[in-house]
Amino acid sequence: MKDLNTTPESSLQIKGAAHQNLQHDSAIKQVQGRADYTDDIPEPAGTLHAYLGVSTVAYAKIRGMDLSAVRAAPGVVTVLTAEDIPGVNDVSPTGKHDEPVFPTEKVEFHGQPLFAVIAETRDLARRAAELAKMDYEVLPHAIDAVSARLAGMPMVTDPLKLERGDVDSGLAEAPHRVRGRLIVGGQDHMYLEGHIAFAIPGEDDDVVVHCSTQHPSEAQHMVAHVLGVPSNAVVVNVRRMGGGFGGKESQMNLFCAVAAIGAKKLNRPVKIRPDRDQDMTATGKRHDFVIDYDLGFDSEGRIQAVDSQFAARCGYSSDLSGPVTDRALFHADNAYFYPNVRLTSCPQKTNTVSNTAFRGFGGPQGVVAAERMIEEIAYALGKDPLEVRKANFYGEPGDGRTLTPYHQEVEDNVIGRIVEELEESADYQARRTAILAENAKGGVIRRGIALTPVKFGISFTATWYNQAGALIHIYNDGSIHLNHGGTEMGQGLNTKVAQVVAEAFQVDFDCIKITKTTTEKVPNTSATAASSGSDLNGMAALDAAEQIKARLVKFAAESRGIKESAVRFGPNQIRIGEEVVAFAAFIREAYMARVHLSAAGFYKTPKIHWDRAAGKGRPFYYYAYGASCSEVAIDTLTGEYRVERTDILHDVGRSLNPILDKGQVEGAFIQGMGWLTTEELWWDKEGRLRTHAPSTYKIPLASDRPRIFNVNLADWSENREMTIKRSKAVGEPPFMLGISVFEALSMAVASVADYRECPRLEAPATPERVLMAVERLKAGV
């Protein structure tokens, strides 16, 4: 089989080929404010604006809803309720029919959308929405996983169990055994651009929806579903998003549906854009988890058996909680081999907003649990946690230490080399020794250092999502039009895919026009998620390019009477035997000869399969690896802290664009650090989310970044699998590098009790929690 991923030497002579550093294609426009987002689309005359009316209780039967004052408010054109939905009142992404656009019988969380006001202006719609008079029969509610389980609330989907070996015997026979609980908080996506949808009605059943979504095809199907029309009547367009992080994978469905229902009912364009408070209260977050573990290990720190349960706050509906909690189990081993293991999930229903996808998709919660268990072993045995980590790494094929809890062999393990190189480059051992000596002096300021690894599986665990399409046109002047099924949310996907196409045709990057993602051109697309955007869409685009190239080569050979092997693509030109023709001139010649200059490409990930009922299979095509070393300093009188230094070495295979990949690693680390330190979601007893704006919800600032921040890519790495140009995914894996900060904070806290006890910090480790842990250890409680 021909390897289409090889890079010709001539590609070094064109601007913007794969593996080159190239600026994000929209960077200048974004900095200058010229990049168009959904809210920048010129509004046609007659455009109306929608706003949601929401519940003010957490759980209740709806006895009545008086909207007369709403309808009579200034500027109101109509009010949409469940009765106005011509199709099915459901936008559940998993087909469980448990997520109504507007509920008719029960309110299931505080802030749940109940109706939508459509008015002449957004401000008038927003004011009118407050005038509704609701009659509720309030019911007892439960807002966290533990209390919901105790109250007998069901799970939102079937749980998963992964098991291998004899866990009970392994635990009973282990020389050492520890039981514990880890509480891991959720996280709001806090994208710069909130949710927004803009629907423009067409003739017959047609409607065009411009929106900010990571999953245009799902939005298309959901709009068709609620309108009661076929999917071919709905077009969804996405030029770019101002951030997504998973929050725009399924949560956009509601907004698209409301805009489309209003537009078709009134035959006028309708836009809906909630303010930040409503965006945060009405849409899902990262799942917070309560993780119970029972751990057996020997005197060398090697794990003998693990039995762990992962209970997640899923919210009132299933949304994506099934696959999220599944992936948490898939990553509960991180980079470590468990000889005997049993992992179970509990996707618990609660009276809160339905939690959803977030960068890492449950993986970070699994990885942090693995690191907590390593930490428990280290403190129990008085060892350096890094020593324990190394002792438990997966091995090499044939040594009996490569089988995951889900029975997939780890065949591409490079974590040992990555950790070894980072340990040396970060001067870990000398710095740890110095920190131990400094802490032994007993000062107010205590330091901590931790080096943590990550192994992250790449692929959608729903096998059918591992497919992508692309469309390429070459116009007769030689310019190239590229469209693919992925969405651009700032990560540089369009730039990378265009680099692949530029290299394939051996033309400069500037010759390629990247157009909006639209369901009109590439159908049945998967979400841009699971770190698979470049893997899937890059390969689909390459397939399309190779189809056109094959036609061009055949035409060149036939027109000159030479063999096809004598035709070569060079820098902005084609060499046909001894003749050299400029690319644009040759394309014109091919057009005049009626050569087809368009192709639809397709790709599906090979080798993967998954049997959820059996808990066995190969859900991941390959793994991405990385490691980070972080040093922190805490004030034991206040709990405040800062990150002094972080060193990262991350594996992206043979990078498609090193500078963009490095940016992804940096951003992911900071976001992961924020999840575990400053970003705290808090609901009051009434079930109201009180951290619903930047004033109360704290993401990391520029001043929170490590004082010294060294980020490097493992330039020696090359993917063993035939991915696009032998690269590896980079969106999600580096998010978990932020765990090194959490572990370093734990070491600093442990120093006040001479490292005799695992501090068992809860996440996020806010200054308050750090201070409470310090005081608890000082008191010996």
XYZ file of C-alpha atoms in Angstrom, residues 349-747:
399
model
C -29.012 11.754 37.688
C -29.237 15.019 39.662
C -31.454 18.100 39.656
C -28.867 20.249 37.942
C -28.134 21.302 34.374
C -27.176 18.326 32.222
C -23.399 18.078 32.192
C -21.687 17.542 28.891
C -18.450 17.237 26.942
C -15.378 19.154 28.066
C -11.805 18.932 26.834
C -10.618 15.447 27.806
C -14.203 14.117 27.947
C -13.928 12.361 31.322
C -10.303 11.383 30.778
C -8.918 14.021 33.164
C -11.115 12.762 35.987
C -9.777 9.244 35.432
C -6.160 10.373 35.220
C -6.314 12.466 38.397
C -7.689 9.409 40.234
C -4.711 7.362 39.054
C -2.328 10.052 40.271
C -4.065 10.200 43.654
C -3.481 6.461 44.083
C 0.193 6.852 43.194
C 0.381 9.644 45.754
C -1.227 7.420 48.410
C 1.405 4.737 47.808
C 4.279 7.223 47.971
C 3.210 8.720 51.313
C 2.415 5.300 52.786
C 5.907 4.025 51.923
C 7.866 7.259 52.338
C 8.937 7.290 48.686
C 9.286 9.934 46.014
C 6.034 9.757 43.991
C 8.077 9.802 40.786
C 9.804 6.592 41.884
C 6.398 4.975 42.379
C 5.215 6.228 38.997
C 8.175 4.701 37.208
C 7.701 1.382 39.001
C 4.151 1.126 37.669
C 4.536 2.284 34.054
C 3.197 0.093 31.291
C 5.894 -2.117 29.809
C 6.867 -3.280 26.362
C 5.091 -5.949 24.275
C 5.890 -9.401 25.601
C 6.656 -8.483 29.204
C 3.121 -9.096 30.484
C 2.571 -5.462 31.500
C 0.817 -3.996 28.462
C -2.847 -4.923 28.866
C -5.265 -2.136 29.839
C -8.378 -2.648 32.000
C -10.403 -2.682 28.758
C -8.122 -5.379 27.277
C -6.324 -3.247 24.690
C -2.588 -3.794 24.323
C -0.386 -0.720 24.761
C 1.885 -1.131 21.742
C 3.354 2.358 21.328
C 4.571 3.124 24.846
C 7.074 5.999 24.981
C 6.228 7.320 28.452
C 9.478 6.033 29.958
C 11.618 8.012 27.536
C 9.510 11.156 27.886
C 9.676 11.092 31.683
C 13.392 10.329 31.682
C 14.154 13.237 29.355
C 11.948 15.663 31.275
C 13.386 14.551 34.625
C 16.827 15.466 33.339
C 15.943 18.688 31.486
C 13.872 20.002 34.412
C 16.623 19.057 36.914
C 13.938 17.339 38.960
C 16.100 15.409 41.429
C 18.300 18.319 42.457
C 15.319 20.648 42.786
C 13.364 18.146 44.865
C 16.318 17.689 47.192
C 16.618 21.461 47.606
C 12.872 21.801 48.263
C 12.942 19.066 50.915
C 15.826 20.846 52.625
C 14.095 24.220 52.485
C 10.796 22.861 53.815
C 12.657 21.144 56.675
C 13.528 24.601 58.040
C 9.850 25.043 58.955
C 9.121 28.403 57.329
C 5.741 29.891 56.491
C 6.305 29.402 52.774
C 6.418 25.748 51.753
C 7.319 24.423 48.352
C 6.315 21.381 46.386
C 7.373 19.746 43.132
C 5.778 16.992 41.091
C 6.439 15.297 37.774
C 3.338 13.627 36.344
C 2.782 11.667 33.117
C -0.202 11.285 30.813
C -1.243 8.546 28.418
C -4.362 9.474 26.454
C -6.310 7.331 24.008
C -7.204 8.869 20.659
C -10.482 8.043 18.891
C -14.175 8.419 19.538
C -15.289 5.520 21.684
C -18.477 5.483 19.610
C -16.810 3.764 16.663
C -19.140 5.213 13.990
C -17.973 8.760 14.758
C -14.489 7.913 13.512
C -15.154 9.050 9.952
C -14.803 12.287 8.037
C -15.372 13.821 4.639
C -13.773 16.637 2.665
C -14.424 18.443 -0.602
C -11.787 20.017 -2.839
C -12.348 22.066 -5.991
C -9.569 23.372 -8.217
C -10.772 26.273 -10.321
C -9.403 26.793 -13.813
C -7.088 29.586 -12.659
C -5.297 27.154 -10.357
C -6.842 28.390 -7.104
C -8.030 25.723 -4.682
C -11.215 25.637 -2.605
C -11.091 23.434 0.510
C -14.019 22.370 2.650
C -14.058 19.663 5.306
C -16.308 18.449 8.080
C -14.307 19.813 10.993
C -15.029 23.087 12.743
C -12.554 25.828 13.585
C -12.738 26.983 17.196
C -9.342 28.645 17.410
C -7.262 25.469 17.490
C -5.873 25.873 13.971
C -7.646 22.927 12.358
C -8.275 24.761 9.099
C -4.641 25.799 8.911
C -3.372 22.257 9.435
C -5.729 20.669 6.909
C -4.859 23.332 4.343
C -1.159 22.612 4.929
C -1.811 18.967 4.104
C -3.521 19.966 0.857
C -0.798 22.487 -0.014
C 1.829 19.805 0.355
C -0.165 17.287 -1.649
C -0.423 19.620 -4.651
C 2.973 21.238 -3.970
C 1.480 24.729 -4.022
C 1.869 27.617 -1.611
C -0.561 27.759 1.304
C -1.911 31.071 -0.005
C -3.329 29.296 -3.064
C -5.913 27.567 -0.878
C -9.180 29.127 0.230
C -10.575 27.610 3.420
C -14.340 28.006 3.585
C -16.943 27.719 6.325
C -18.053 24.346 7.567
C -21.476 23.667 6.104
C -23.750 20.662 5.931
C -24.420 21.586 2.271
C -20.956 20.448 1.194
C -19.848 17.659 3.545
C -22.687 15.582 5.007
C -22.930 13.420 8.122
C -19.906 14.924 9.829
C -18.737 13.950 13.288
C -18.222 16.485 16.026
C -14.898 18.256 16.106
C -13.992 16.608 19.377
C -12.021 13.725 20.889
C -8.811 15.393 19.639
C -9.568 13.835 16.255
C -10.129 16.906 14.088
C -6.794 16.840 12.272
C -6.564 13.044 12.197
C -9.936 12.570 10.507
C -10.342 15.666 8.351
C -6.694 15.806 7.333
C -6.865 12.263 5.986
C -10.185 12.948 4.213
C -8.711 16.050 2.549
C -5.617 14.100 1.531
C -7.842 11.445 -0.028
C -9.639 14.094 -2.091
C -6.353 15.655 -3.166
C -4.915 12.310 -4.243
C -7.981 11.610 -6.384
C -7.509 14.854 -8.292
C -3.761 14.340 -8.538
C -4.279 10.890 -10.059
C -6.478 12.400 -12.791
C -3.938 15.160 -13.450
C -1.064 12.694 -13.674
C -3.015 10.484 -16.070
C -3.884 13.471 -18.281
C -0.298 14.774 -18.248
C 1.089 11.405 -19.253
C -1.477 10.813 -22.013
C -1.157 14.327 -23.428
C 2.643 13.991 -23.757
C 2.818 10.331 -24.591
C 4.952 9.409 -21.585
C 4.613 7.101 -18.605
C 2.775 8.304 -15.500
C 5.903 7.671 -13.441
C 7.577 10.520 -15.354
C 5.080 13.064 -14.031
C 6.053 14.855 -10.827
C 4.508 17.645 -8.771
C 7.112 20.275 -7.852
C 7.003 23.640 -6.072
C 4.060 25.412 -7.761
C 4.695 23.483 -10.953
C 4.337 20.100 -12.606
C 7.267 18.341 -14.270
C 6.115 16.244 -17.227
C 9.151 14.352 -18.412
C 11.615 17.111 -19.281
C 8.881 19.745 -19.559
C 8.070 22.020 -16.606
C 4.637 23.688 -16.518
C 3.422 26.188 -13.922
C 0.680 24.724 -11.755
C -1.937 27.325 -12.743
C -1.152 26.935 -16.454
C -1.391 23.154 -16.266
C -4.727 23.334 -14.424
C -6.060 25.574 -17.206
C -4.854 23.036 -19.737
C -6.526 20.190 -17.818
C -9.776 22.139 -17.650
C -9.744 22.715 -21.411
C -9.267 18.965 -21.814
C -12.317 18.334 -19.597
C -10.442 16.785 -16.669
C -12.596 16.595 -13.529
C -11.054 19.007 -11.022
C -13.186 18.267 -7.987
C -13.240 15.395 -5.503
C -14.964 14.326 -2.313
C -12.594 12.609 0.092
C -13.423 10.203 2.859
C -11.602 8.553 5.743
C -12.503 6.095 8.466
C -10.170 5.137 11.288
C -8.970 1.533 10.954
C -8.395 -1.175 13.582
C -10.783 0.139 16.238
C -13.661 -1.797 17.770
C -15.446 -1.779 21.121
C -17.852 -4.127 22.887
C -19.300 -2.100 25.742
C -21.302 -4.970 27.211
C -18.180 -7.090 27.519
C -15.940 -4.167 28.480
C -13.377 -5.287 25.919
C -11.990 -4.103 22.623
C -9.656 -1.621 20.988
C -11.467 1.695 21.418
C -8.329 3.746 20.630
C -6.278 3.845 17.448
C -3.182 5.007 19.330
C -2.061 6.867 22.448
C -0.562 10.318 22.913
C 1.905 10.817 25.767
C 3.329 13.688 27.747
C 4.776 14.739 31.076
C 4.994 17.919 33.102
C 7.060 19.003 36.070
C 5.683 21.822 38.216
C 7.036 23.630 41.267
C 4.761 25.639 43.568
C 5.043 27.735 46.713
C 2.218 28.013 49.258
C 1.677 30.400 52.153
C 0.706 28.201 55.108
C -0.928 31.150 56.897
C -3.362 32.042 54.098
C -3.409 29.069 51.718
C -2.446 31.298 48.811
C 0.022 29.910 46.317
C 1.750 30.492 43.036
C 3.285 28.299 40.354
C 6.978 29.041 40.218
C 8.004 26.894 37.277
C 6.623 24.329 34.856
C 8.535 22.209 32.342
C 6.635 20.175 29.756
C 7.674 17.578 27.211
C 4.781 16.442 25.052
C 4.407 13.862 22.295
C 2.567 15.023 19.171
C 4.184 12.558 16.799
C 5.562 14.268 13.696
C 3.851 17.608 14.188
C 1.786 19.043 11.329
C 2.515 22.541 12.625
C 4.872 22.705 15.629
C 4.104 26.291 16.604
C 0.341 25.680 16.653
C 0.822 22.425 18.549
C 3.003 24.151 21.117
C 0.271 26.734 21.607
C -2.259 23.966 22.152
C -0.017 22.386 24.812
C 0.431 25.695 26.610
C -3.269 26.522 26.561
C -4.341 23.043 27.601
C -1.956 23.057 30.551
C -3.273 26.400 31.807
C -6.878 25.266 31.396
C -6.129 22.008 33.209
C -4.380 23.909 35.974
C -7.433 26.161 36.302
C -9.748 23.166 36.616
C -7.756 21.851 39.578
C -6.993 25.148 41.330
C -9.220 28.231 40.821
C -12.304 27.179 38.855
C -14.983 26.328 41.402
C -18.624 25.647 40.603
C -20.955 26.137 43.571
C -24.672 25.500 43.926
C -26.637 26.714 46.936
C -29.186 24.604 48.828
C -31.946 25.746 46.483
C -30.078 24.312 43.520
C -29.033 27.686 42.118
C -25.644 27.941 40.448
C -24.058 30.914 42.201
C -20.815 30.969 40.201
C -22.486 32.105 36.999
C -20.328 34.986 35.761
C -16.659 36.018 35.591
C -17.237 37.959 38.817
C -17.742 34.735 40.775
C -16.130 32.058 38.583
C -12.363 32.398 38.358
C -10.425 31.146 35.359
C -6.624 31.531 35.401
C -5.313 34.958 34.457
C -2.118 35.730 32.601
C -0.550 36.456 35.991
C -1.356 32.897 37.125
C 0.871 31.260 34.532
C 4.079 29.677 35.831
C 6.821 32.252 36.395
C 9.098 30.057 34.315
C 7.278 28.126 31.590
C 9.278 25.763 29.368
C 7.302 23.811 26.781
C 8.873 21.433 24.292
C 7.600 18.852 21.823
C 9.180 15.410 21.589
C 10.714 16.039 18.173
C 11.982 12.453 17.938
C 8.479 11.005 18.001
C 6.648 9.659 14.979
C 3.297 7.916 15.131
C 3.623 4.196 14.485
C 0.113 4.153 13.058
C -0.633 5.618 9.636
C -2.154 8.880 10.812
C -2.009 12.087 8.813
C 1.703 12.657 8.144
C 2.496 10.465 11.198
C 1.280 13.185 13.572
C -0.579 12.714 16.837
C -3.581 14.489 18.317
C -2.859 17.467 20.563
C -6.184 18.998 21.612
C -6.985 17.049 24.770
C -3.928 15.080 26.003
C -1.950 18.072 27.354
C -4.938 19.210 29.435
C -3.969 16.593 32.015
C -0.466 18.014 32.351
C -2.021 20.517 34.750
C -2.272 17.689 37.288
C 1.413 18.279 38.086
C 0.401 21.567 39.767
C -2.232 19.782 41.876
C 0.304 17.141 42.936
C 2.960 19.772 43.725
C 0.468 21.611 45.939
C -0.173 18.337 47.734
C 3.538 17.887 48.451
